[in-house]
Every structure is written in structure tokens, then in C-alpha cells.
XYZ file of N, CA and C in Angstrom:
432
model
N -74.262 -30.219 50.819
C -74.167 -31.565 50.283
C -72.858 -32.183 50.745
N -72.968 -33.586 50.793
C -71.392 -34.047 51.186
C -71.452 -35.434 50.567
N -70.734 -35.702 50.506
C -70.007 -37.095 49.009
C -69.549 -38.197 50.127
N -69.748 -39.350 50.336
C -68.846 -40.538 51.021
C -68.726 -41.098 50.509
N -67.595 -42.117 50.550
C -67.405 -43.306 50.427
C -67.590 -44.221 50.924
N -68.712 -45.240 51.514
C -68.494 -45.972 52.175
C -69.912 -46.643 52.291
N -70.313 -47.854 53.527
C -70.874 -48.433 53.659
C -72.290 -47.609 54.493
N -71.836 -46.461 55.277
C -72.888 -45.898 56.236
C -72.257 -44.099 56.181
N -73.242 -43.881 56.386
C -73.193 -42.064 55.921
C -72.845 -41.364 57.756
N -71.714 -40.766 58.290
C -71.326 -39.987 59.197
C -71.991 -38.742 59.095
N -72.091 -38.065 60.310
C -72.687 -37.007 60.735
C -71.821 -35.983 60.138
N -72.672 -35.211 59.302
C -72.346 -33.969 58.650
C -71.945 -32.703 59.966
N -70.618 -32.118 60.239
C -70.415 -30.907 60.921
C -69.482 -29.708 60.165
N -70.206 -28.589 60.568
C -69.874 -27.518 59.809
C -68.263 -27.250 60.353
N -67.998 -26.530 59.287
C -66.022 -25.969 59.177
C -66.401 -24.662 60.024
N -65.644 -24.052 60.880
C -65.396 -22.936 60.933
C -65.009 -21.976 59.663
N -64.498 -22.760 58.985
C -64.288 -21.819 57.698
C -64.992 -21.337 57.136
N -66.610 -22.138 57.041
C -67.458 -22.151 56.654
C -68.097 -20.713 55.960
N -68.132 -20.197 55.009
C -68.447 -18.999 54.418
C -69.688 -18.378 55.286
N -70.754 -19.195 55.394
C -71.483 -18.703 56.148
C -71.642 -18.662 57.847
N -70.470 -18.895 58.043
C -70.436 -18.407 59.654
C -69.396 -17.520 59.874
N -68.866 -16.687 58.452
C -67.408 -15.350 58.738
C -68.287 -14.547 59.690
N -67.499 -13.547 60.319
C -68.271 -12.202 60.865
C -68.402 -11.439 59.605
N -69.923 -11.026 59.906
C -69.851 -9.826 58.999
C -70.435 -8.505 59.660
N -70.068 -7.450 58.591
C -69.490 -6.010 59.493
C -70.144 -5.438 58.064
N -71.283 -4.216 58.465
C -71.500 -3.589 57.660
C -71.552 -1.734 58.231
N -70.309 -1.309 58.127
C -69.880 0.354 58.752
C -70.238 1.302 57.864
N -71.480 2.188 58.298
C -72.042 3.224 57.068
C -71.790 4.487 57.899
N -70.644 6.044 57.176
C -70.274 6.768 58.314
C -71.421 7.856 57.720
N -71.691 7.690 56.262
C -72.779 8.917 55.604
C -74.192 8.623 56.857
N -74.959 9.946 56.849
C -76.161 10.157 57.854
C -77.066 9.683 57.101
N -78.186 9.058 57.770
C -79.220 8.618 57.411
C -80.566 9.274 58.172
N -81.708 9.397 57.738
C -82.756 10.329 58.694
C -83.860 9.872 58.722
N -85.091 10.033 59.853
C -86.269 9.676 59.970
C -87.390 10.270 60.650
N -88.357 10.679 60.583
C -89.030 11.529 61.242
C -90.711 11.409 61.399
N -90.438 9.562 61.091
C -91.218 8.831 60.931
C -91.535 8.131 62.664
N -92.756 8.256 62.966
C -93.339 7.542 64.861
C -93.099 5.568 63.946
N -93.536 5.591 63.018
C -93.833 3.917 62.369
C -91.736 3.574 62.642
N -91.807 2.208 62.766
C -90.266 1.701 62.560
C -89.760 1.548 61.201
N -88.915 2.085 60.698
C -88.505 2.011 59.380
C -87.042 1.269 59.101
N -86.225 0.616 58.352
C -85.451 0.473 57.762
C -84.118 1.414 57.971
N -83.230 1.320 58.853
C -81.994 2.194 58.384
C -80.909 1.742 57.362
N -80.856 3.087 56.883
C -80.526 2.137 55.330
C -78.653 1.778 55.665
N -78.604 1.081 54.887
C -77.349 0.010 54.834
C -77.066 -0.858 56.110
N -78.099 -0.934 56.964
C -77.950 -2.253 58.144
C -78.968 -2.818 58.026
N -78.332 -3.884 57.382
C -78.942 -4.893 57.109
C -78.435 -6.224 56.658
N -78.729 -7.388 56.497
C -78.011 -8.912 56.107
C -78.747 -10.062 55.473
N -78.872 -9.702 54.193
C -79.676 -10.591 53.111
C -78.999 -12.025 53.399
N -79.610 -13.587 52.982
C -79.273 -14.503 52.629
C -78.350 -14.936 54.037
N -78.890 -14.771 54.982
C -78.399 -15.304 56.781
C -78.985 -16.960 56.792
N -78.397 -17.940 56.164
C -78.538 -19.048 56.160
C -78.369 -20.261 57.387
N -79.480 -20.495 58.363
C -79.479 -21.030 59.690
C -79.532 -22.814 59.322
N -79.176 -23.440 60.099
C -79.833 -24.964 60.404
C -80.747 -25.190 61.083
N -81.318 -24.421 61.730
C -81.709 -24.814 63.207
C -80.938 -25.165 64.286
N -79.816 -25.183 64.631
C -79.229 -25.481 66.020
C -77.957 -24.391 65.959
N -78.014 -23.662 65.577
C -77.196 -22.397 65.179
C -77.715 -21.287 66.079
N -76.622 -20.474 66.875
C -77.449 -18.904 67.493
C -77.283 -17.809 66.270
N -77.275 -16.655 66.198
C -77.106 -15.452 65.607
C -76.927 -14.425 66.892
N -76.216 -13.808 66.404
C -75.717 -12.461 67.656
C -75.111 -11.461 66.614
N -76.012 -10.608 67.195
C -76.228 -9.373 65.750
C -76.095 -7.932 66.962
N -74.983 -7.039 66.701
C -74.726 -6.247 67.247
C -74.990 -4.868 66.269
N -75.718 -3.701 67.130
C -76.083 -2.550 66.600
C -75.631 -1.007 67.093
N -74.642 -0.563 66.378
C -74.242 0.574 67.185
C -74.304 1.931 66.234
N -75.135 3.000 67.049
C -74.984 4.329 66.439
C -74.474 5.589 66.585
N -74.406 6.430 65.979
C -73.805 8.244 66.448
C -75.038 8.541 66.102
N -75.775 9.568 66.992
C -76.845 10.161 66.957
C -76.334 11.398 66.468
N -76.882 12.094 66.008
C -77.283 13.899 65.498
C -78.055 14.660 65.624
N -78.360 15.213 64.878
C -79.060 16.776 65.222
C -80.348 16.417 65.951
N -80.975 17.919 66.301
C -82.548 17.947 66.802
C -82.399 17.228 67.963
N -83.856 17.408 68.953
C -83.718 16.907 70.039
C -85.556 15.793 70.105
N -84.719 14.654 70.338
C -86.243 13.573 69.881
C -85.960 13.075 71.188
N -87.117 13.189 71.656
C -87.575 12.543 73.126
C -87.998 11.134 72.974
N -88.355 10.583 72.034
C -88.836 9.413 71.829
C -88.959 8.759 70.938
N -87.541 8.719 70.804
C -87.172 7.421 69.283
C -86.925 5.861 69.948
N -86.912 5.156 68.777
C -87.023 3.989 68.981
C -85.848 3.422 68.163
N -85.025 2.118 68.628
C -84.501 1.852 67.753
C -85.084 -0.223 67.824
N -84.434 -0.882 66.798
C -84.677 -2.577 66.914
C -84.041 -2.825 66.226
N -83.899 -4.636 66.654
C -82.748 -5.433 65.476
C -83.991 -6.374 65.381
N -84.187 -6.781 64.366
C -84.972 -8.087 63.766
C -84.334 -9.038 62.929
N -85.115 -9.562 63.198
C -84.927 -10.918 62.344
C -86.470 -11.514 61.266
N -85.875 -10.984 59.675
C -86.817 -10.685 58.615
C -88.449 -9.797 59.900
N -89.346 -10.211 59.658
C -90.169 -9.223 60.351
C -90.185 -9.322 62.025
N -89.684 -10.652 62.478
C -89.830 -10.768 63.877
C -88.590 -9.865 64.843
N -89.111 -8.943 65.760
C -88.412 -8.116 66.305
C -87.477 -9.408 67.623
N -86.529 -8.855 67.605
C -85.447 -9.723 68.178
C -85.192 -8.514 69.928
N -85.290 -8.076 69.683
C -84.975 -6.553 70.711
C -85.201 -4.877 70.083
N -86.056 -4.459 71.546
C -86.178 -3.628 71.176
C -86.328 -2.298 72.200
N -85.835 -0.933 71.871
C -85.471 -0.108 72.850
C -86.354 1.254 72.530
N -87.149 1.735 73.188
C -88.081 2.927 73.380
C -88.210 3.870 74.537
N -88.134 5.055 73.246
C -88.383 6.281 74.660
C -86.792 7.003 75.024
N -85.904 6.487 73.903
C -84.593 7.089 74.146
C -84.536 8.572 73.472
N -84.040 9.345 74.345
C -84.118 11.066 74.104
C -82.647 11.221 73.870
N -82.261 12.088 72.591
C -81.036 12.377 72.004
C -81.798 14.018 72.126
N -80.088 14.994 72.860
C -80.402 16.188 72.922
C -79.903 16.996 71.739
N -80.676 17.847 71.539
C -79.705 18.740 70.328
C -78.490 19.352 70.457
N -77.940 19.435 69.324
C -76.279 19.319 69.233
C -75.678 19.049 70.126
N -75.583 17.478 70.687
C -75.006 17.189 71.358
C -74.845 15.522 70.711
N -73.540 14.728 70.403
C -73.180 13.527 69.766
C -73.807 12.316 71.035
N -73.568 11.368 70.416
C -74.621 10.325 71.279
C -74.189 9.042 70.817
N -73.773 7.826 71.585
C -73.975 7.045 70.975
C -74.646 5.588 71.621
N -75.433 5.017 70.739
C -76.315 3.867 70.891
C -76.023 2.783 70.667
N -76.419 1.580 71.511
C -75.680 0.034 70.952
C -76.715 -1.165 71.770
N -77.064 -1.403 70.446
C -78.175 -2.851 70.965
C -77.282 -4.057 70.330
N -78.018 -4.849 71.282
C -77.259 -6.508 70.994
C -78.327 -7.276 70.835
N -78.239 -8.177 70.186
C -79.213 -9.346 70.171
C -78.977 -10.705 69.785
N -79.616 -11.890 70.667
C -79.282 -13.407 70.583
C -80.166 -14.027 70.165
N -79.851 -14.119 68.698
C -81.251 -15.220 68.114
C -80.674 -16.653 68.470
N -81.533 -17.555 69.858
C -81.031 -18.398 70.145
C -81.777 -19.535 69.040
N -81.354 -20.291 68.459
C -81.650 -21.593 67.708
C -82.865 -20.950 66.678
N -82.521 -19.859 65.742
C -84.291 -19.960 64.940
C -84.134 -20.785 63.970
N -85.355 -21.154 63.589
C -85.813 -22.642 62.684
C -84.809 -22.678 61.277
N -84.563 -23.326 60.883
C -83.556 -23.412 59.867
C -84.310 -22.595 58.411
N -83.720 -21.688 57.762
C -83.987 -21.034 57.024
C -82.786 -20.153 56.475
N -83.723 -19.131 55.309
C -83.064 -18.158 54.837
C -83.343 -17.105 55.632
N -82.723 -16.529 56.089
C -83.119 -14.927 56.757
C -82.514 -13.606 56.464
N -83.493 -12.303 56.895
C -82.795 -10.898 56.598
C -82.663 -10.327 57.697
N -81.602 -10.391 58.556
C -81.255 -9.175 59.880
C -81.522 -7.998 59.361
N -81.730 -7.570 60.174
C -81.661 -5.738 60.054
C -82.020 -5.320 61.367
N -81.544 -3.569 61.368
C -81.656 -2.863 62.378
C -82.546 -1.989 61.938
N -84.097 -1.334 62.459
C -84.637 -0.076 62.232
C -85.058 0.674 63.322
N -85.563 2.213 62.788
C -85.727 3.361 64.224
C -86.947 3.959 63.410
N -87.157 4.850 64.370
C -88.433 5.842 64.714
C -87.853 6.804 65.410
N -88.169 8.196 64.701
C -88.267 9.431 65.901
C -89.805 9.713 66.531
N -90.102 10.961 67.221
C -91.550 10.618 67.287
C -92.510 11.139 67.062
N -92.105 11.169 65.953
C -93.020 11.634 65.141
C -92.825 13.133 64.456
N -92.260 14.249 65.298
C -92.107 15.207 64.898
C -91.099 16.098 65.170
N -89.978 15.443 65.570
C -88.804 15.762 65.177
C -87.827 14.854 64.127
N -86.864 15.365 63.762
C -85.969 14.233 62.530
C -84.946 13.786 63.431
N -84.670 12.469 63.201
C -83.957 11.706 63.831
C -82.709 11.811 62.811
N -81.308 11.734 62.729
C -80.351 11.889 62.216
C -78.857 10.928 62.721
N -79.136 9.611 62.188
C -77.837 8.527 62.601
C -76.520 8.638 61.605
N -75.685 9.815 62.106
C -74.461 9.797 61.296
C -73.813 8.598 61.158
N -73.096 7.579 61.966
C -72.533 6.852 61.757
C -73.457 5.463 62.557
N -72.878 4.191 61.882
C -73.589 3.254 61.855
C -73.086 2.155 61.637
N -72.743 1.009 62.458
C -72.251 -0.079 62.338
C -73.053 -1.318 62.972
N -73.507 -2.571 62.012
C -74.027 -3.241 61.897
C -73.148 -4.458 62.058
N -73.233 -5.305 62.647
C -72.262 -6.772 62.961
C -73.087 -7.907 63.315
N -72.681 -9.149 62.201
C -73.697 -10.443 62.953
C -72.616 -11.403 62.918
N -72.532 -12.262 63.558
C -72.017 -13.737 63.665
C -72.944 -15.181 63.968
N -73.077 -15.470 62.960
C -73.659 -16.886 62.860
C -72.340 -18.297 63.791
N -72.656 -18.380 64.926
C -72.199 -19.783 65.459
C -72.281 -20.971 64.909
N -71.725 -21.499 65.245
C -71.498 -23.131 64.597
C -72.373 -24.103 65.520
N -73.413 -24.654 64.761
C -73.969 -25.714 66.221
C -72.774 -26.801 66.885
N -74.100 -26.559 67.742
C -72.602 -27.266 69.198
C -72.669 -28.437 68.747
């Protein structure tokens, strides 16, 4: 909302200050596991209440430490609420051996709304997938 004074109403532009365009950073170092072929939810990456205009990008960065077992064909993705934004398949993590993973993604201009980022994976089916550490990052831009 914005208040004037005057005879004719000026074009509303957002602050950098703007609460909803801080970076936000969500770093989970506890392991999380899956041993699920379906894409699931990794828990604590994720970003409730991602408030767009429409002329706004999103750039949502995804980085992991892999663990145990050896999965020939996990999957990982970043979405945006159900629509997949990017997505990476068929990546093989060897056993006991550390690993690490990093997807990026550019939601260029989506329709003005409320939205939920998140990142989820798949092992494949029958080995357990194991993401020790986990860092989740989005930045909402300012329309040009």
C-alpha cells in the first residue's frame, strides 16, 4: 500500500530494503535420508510465503554433502510450489566417499503470487540416499 498526497498517484517502486527481497539462507548440517525412486521433500530446504509481483526474477541456489551407500541414480530439483524449476538425474554418489552437489535456478518473471521454493531428491529406489549437510539460498530481485 502507499499513501500520497497529491493531485495524481506516482509509480509505486520497491526499496531494496524491502523485507521481502533480503537474501535468505537456510544451512541444515544434521543428515537427512531417502530411499525413495518418487521426489520427496528435503527437510529444512525450503521457503514459505516467497511473495513475487510479476516482474521480479528468483534465483534459488542448492548445495549438498552427500553420504553413505553407493546410489547410481538419484535425483535431485529446486521448484517452485509444484512446478519443477531444474532438474538433475542419474547422479551416482560412491560409498564412503564425501561429495558435493550444487544446483542453481532462475525463476525468470513468475506471475505475481505467494510461493513455496524448495529443493527435493530421490535415490533409486534401493539404496538410501544420505545429505549430511545442506544449504538452501534464494534472492528475490527488485523489478527493473
Amino acid at each position: 500500500a502507499k499513501l500520497e498526497l497529491g493531485d495524481s498517484p506516482t509509480e509505486w517502486t520497491q526499496a531494496a530494503s524491502d523485507p521481502f527481497l533480503q537474501v535468505r539462507q537456510s544451512y541444515v548440517s544434521g543428515s537427512t535420508t531417502t530411499t525413495s525412486a518418487t521426489m520427496t521433500d528435503i527437510t529444512s530446504a525450503s521457503f514459505a510465503n516467497v511473495i513475487v509481483n510479476g516482474k521480479q526474477t528468483v534465483l534459488l541456489s542448492f548445495t549438498a554433502s552427500g553420504g553413505q551407500g553407493v546410489v547410481a541414480d538419484h535425483s535431485f530439483a529446486l521448484l517452485r510450489d509444484s512446478t519443477t524449476l531444474v532438474s538433475v538425474q542419474g547422479y551416482t554418489h560412491t560409498a564412503n566417499k564425501s561429495s558435493i552437489f550444487s544446483l542453481l535456478a532462475i525463476d525468470v518473471n513468475p506471475a505475481a503470487g505467494n510461493y513455496t521454493y524448495k529443493a527435493q531428491f530421490a535415490s533409486d529406489g534401493v539404496a538410501t540416499l544420505t545429505i549430511n549437510g545442506r544449504m538452501l539460498t534464494l534472492i528475490v530481485l527488485p523489478s527493473a
